[in-house]
Short mmCIF file of C-alpha atoms in Angstrom, two decimals:
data_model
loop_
_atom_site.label_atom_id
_atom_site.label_comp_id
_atom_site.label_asym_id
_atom_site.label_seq_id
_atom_site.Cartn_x
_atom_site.Cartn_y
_atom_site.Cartn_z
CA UNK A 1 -1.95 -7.17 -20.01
CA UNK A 2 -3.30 -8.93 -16.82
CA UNK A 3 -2.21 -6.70 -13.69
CA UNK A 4 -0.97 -8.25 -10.42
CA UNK A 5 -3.18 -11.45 -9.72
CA UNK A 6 -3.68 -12.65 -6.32
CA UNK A 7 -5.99 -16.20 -4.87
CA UNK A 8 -7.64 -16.74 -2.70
CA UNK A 9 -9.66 -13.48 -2.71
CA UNK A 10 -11.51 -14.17 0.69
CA UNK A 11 -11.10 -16.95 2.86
CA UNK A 12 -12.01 -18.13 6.51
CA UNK A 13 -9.59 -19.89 8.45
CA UNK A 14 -9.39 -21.07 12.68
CA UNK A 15 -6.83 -19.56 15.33
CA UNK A 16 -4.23 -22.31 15.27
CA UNK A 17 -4.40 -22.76 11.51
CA UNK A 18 -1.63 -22.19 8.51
CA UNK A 19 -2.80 -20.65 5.50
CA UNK A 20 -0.95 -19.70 2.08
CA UNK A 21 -1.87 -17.46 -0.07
CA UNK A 22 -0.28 -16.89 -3.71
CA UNK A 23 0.58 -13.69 -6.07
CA UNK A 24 1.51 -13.20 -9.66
CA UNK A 25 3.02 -10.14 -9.98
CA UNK A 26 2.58 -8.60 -13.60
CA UNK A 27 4.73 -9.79 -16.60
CA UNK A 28 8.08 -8.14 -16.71
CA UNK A 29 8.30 -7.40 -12.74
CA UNK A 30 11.28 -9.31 -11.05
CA UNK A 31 10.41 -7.68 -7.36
CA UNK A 32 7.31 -8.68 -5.40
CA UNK A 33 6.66 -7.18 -1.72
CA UNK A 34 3.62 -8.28 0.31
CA UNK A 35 1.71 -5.84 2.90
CA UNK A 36 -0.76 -6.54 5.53
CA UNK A 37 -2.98 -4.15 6.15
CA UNK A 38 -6.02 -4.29 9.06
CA UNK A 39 -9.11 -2.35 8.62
CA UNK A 40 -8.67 1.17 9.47
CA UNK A 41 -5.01 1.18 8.90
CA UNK A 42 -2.85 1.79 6.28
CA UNK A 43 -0.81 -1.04 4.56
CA UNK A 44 2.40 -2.79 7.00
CA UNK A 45 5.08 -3.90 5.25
CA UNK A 46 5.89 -8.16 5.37
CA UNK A 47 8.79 -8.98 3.30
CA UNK A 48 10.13 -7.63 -0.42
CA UNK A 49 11.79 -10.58 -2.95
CA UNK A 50 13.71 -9.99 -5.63
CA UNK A 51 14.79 -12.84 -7.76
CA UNK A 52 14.01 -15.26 -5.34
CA UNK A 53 16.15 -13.80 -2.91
CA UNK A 54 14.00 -11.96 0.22
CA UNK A 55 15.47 -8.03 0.01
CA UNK A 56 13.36 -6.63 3.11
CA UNK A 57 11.53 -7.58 6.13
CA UNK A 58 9.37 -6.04 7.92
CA UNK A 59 8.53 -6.10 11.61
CA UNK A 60 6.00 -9.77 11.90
CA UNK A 61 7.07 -12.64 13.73
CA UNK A 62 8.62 -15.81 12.28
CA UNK A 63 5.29 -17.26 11.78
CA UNK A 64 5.37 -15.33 8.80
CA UNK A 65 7.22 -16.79 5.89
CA UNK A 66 7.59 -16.37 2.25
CA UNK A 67 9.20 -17.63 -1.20
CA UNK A 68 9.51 -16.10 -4.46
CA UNK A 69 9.46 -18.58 -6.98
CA UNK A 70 11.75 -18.55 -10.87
CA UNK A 71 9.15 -17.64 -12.91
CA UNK A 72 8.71 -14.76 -9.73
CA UNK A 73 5.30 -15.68 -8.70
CA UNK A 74 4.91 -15.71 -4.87
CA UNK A 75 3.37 -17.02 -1.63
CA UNK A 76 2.81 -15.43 1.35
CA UNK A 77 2.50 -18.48 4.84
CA UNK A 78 1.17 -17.80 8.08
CA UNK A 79 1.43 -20.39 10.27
CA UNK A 80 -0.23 -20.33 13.81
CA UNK A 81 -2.82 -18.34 12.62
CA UNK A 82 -4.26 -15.58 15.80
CA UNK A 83 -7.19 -13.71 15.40
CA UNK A 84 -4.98 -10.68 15.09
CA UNK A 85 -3.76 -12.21 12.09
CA UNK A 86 -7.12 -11.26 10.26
CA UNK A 87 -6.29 -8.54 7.42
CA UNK A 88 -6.47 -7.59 3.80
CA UNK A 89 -3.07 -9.44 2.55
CA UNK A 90 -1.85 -7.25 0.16
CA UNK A 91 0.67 -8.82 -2.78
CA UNK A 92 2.76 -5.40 -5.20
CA UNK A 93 4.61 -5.92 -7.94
CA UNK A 94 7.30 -3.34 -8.87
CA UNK A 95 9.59 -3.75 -12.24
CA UNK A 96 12.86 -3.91 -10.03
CA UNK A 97 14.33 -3.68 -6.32
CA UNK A 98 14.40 0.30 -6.43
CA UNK A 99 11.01 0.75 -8.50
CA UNK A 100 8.84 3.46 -6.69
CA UNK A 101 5.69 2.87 -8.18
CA UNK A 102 4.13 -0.19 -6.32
CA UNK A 103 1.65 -2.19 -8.65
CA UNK A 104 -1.00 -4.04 -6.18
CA UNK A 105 -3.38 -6.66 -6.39
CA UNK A 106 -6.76 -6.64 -5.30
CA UNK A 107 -5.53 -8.38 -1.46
CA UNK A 108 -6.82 -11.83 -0.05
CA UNK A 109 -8.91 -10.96 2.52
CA UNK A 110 -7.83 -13.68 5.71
CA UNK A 111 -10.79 -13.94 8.48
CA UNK A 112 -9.48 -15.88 11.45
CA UNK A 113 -12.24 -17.08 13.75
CA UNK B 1 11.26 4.04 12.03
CA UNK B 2 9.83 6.25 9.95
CA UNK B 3 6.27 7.17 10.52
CA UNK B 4 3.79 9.07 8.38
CA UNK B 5 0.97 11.04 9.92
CA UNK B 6 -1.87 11.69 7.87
CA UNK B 7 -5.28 13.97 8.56
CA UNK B 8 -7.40 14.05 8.41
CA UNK B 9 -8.60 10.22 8.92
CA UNK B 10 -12.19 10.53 8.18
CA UNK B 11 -13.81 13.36 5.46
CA UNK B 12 -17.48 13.64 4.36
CA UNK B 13 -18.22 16.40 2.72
CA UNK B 14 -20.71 17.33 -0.57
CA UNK B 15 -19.84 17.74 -3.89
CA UNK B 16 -18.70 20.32 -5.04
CA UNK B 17 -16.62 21.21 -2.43
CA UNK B 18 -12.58 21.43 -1.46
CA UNK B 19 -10.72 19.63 0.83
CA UNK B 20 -6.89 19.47 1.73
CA UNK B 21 -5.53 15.76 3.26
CA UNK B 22 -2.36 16.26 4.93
CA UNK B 23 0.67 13.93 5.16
CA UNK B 24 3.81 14.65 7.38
CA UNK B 25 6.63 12.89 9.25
CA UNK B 26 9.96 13.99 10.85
CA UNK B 27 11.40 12.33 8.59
CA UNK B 28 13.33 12.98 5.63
CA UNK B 29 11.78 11.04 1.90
CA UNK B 30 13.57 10.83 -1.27
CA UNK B 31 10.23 10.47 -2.78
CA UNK B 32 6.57 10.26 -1.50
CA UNK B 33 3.83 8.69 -3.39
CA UNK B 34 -0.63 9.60 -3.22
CA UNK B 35 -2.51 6.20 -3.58
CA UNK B 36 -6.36 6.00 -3.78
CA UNK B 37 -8.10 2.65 -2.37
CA UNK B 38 -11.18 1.54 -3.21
CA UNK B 39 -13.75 -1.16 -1.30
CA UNK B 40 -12.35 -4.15 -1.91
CA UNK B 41 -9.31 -2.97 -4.17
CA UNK B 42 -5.47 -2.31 -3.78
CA UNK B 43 -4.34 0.93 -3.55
CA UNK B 44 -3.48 2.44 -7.07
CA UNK B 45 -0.53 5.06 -8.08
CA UNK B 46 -1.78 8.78 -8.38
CA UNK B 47 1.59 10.61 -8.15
CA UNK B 48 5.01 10.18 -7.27
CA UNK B 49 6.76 13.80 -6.23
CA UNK B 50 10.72 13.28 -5.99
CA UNK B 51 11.82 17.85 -5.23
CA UNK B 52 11.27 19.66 -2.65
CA UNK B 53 8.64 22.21 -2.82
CA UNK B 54 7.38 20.27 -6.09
CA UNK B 55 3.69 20.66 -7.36
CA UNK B 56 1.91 18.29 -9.13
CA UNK B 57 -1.71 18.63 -10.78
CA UNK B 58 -3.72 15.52 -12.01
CA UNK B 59 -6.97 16.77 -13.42
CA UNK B 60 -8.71 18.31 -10.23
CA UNK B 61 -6.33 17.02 -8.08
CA UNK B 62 -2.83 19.23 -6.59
CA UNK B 63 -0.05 17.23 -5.08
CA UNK B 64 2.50 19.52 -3.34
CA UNK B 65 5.92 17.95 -1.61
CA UNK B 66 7.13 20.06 1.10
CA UNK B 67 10.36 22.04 0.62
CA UNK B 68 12.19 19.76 3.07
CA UNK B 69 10.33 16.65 1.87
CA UNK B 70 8.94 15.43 4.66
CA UNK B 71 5.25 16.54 4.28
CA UNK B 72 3.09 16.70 1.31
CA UNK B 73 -0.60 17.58 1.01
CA UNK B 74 -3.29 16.74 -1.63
CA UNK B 75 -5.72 18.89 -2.25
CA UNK B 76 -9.52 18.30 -4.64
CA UNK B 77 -10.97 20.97 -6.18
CA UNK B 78 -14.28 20.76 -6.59
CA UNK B 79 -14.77 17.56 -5.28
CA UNK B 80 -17.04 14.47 -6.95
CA UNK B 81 -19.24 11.31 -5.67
CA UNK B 82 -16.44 9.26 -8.06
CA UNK B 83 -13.49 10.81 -5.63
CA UNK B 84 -14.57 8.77 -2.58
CA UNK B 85 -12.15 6.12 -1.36
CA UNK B 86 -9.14 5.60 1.28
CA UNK B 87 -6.37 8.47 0.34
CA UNK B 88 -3.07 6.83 1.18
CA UNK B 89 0.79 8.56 1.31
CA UNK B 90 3.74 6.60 1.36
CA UNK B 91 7.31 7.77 1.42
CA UNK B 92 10.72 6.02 0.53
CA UNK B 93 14.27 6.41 0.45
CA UNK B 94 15.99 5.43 -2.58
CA UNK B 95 19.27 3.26 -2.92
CA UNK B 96 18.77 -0.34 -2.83
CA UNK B 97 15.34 -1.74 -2.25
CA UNK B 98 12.95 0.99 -2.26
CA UNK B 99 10.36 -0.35 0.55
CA UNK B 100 7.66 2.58 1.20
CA UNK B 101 6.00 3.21 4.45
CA UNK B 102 2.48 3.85 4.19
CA UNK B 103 0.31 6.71 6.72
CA UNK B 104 -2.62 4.86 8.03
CA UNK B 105 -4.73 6.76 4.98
CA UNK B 106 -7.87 9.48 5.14
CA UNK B 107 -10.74 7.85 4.08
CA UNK B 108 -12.99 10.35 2.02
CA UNK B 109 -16.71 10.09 1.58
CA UNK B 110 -18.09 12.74 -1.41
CA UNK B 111 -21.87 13.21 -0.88
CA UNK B 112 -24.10 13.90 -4.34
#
């Protein structure tokens, strides 16, 4: 079974900038939750969806967006992009809203220049 | 907010050896999970302890959860080159959406 897919792996991007970036959690998992986490850190919490419906936020300003889509794939939008904003984006896939164990992709890594 | 301190945040040690990572907060978990990370990877599940003062053992590796569950350590025995990556806690409270907070990790480097 294919585990929690996530594109683009890398990309490059200019302050100013909007990018999107898409997760598909694994087969059978209705909650997604996105992280962002900077080198040296450990992962920051974005947003949680669960069947379509955003469940949790975290603390990231409204440039920061997301959707969760019927067939509960995802994508992640930045918009404005800062050079702050450069981090391992990390998409998790869990079976349901209270599931502990977090199931994670391998990140797109977002370089803003 | 919760927080979760972790140390410590950089271990390089040789094989063969033992190390303890630490993970504590003032706050209160209803569970805590142990993620590894390796270069270029998400973080994957090692344990999940739920009781206070439980123990946990995963091959060379002990998980404990503090009696008021809001530490827990990890310790390797007898440590391997294959053991090196980012060592990351997170803790939770349960009802509703469970949404873990993660320490910022203790990134361990095993030495042949």
């Amino acid at each position: 079974d294919a585990g929690v897919t996530q594109s683009p792996t890398h990309l490059i991007k200019t302050r100013g900038q909007h990018v999107t970036l898409r997760c598909s959690p694994i087969s059978g998992h209705k909650s997604v939750s996105w992280y962002q986490q900077v080198l040296g850190q450990g992962p920051q919490f974005i947003f949680q969806y669960y069947e379509k419906e955003e469940r949790g936020r975290g603390n990231f300003p409204d440039r920061f967006s997301a959707r969760q889509f019927p067939n509960y794939s995802s994508e992640l939008n930045v918009n404005a992009l800062l050079l702050g904003d450069s981090a391992l984006y990390l998409c998790a896939s869990s079976l349901g809203l209270a599931g502990r164990t977090l199931f994670f992709g391998e990140g797109s890594r977002l370089t803003v220049l | 907010t919760q927080l979760l301190e972790q140390s410590p945040q950089f271990l390089s040690i040789q094989e063969g050896e033992n190390l303890t990572v630490y993970c504590n907060s003032s706050s209160v978990f209803s569970s805590l999970q142990w993620y590894r990370q390796e270069p270029g990877e998400g973080p994957v599940l090692l344990v999940t302890v739920v009781t206070g003062g439980e123990v946990k053992k995963l091959k060379r590796l002990t998980f404990q959860f503090g009696d008021a569950r809001k530490d827990s350590s990890l310790h390797i025995t007898a440590a391997q080159p294959g053991d090196t990556g980012l060592y990351l806690c997170a803790g939770g409270i349960s009802g509703g959406s469970y949404i873990p907070t993660f320490g910022r990790g203790t990134s361990l480097i095993v030495h042949p």
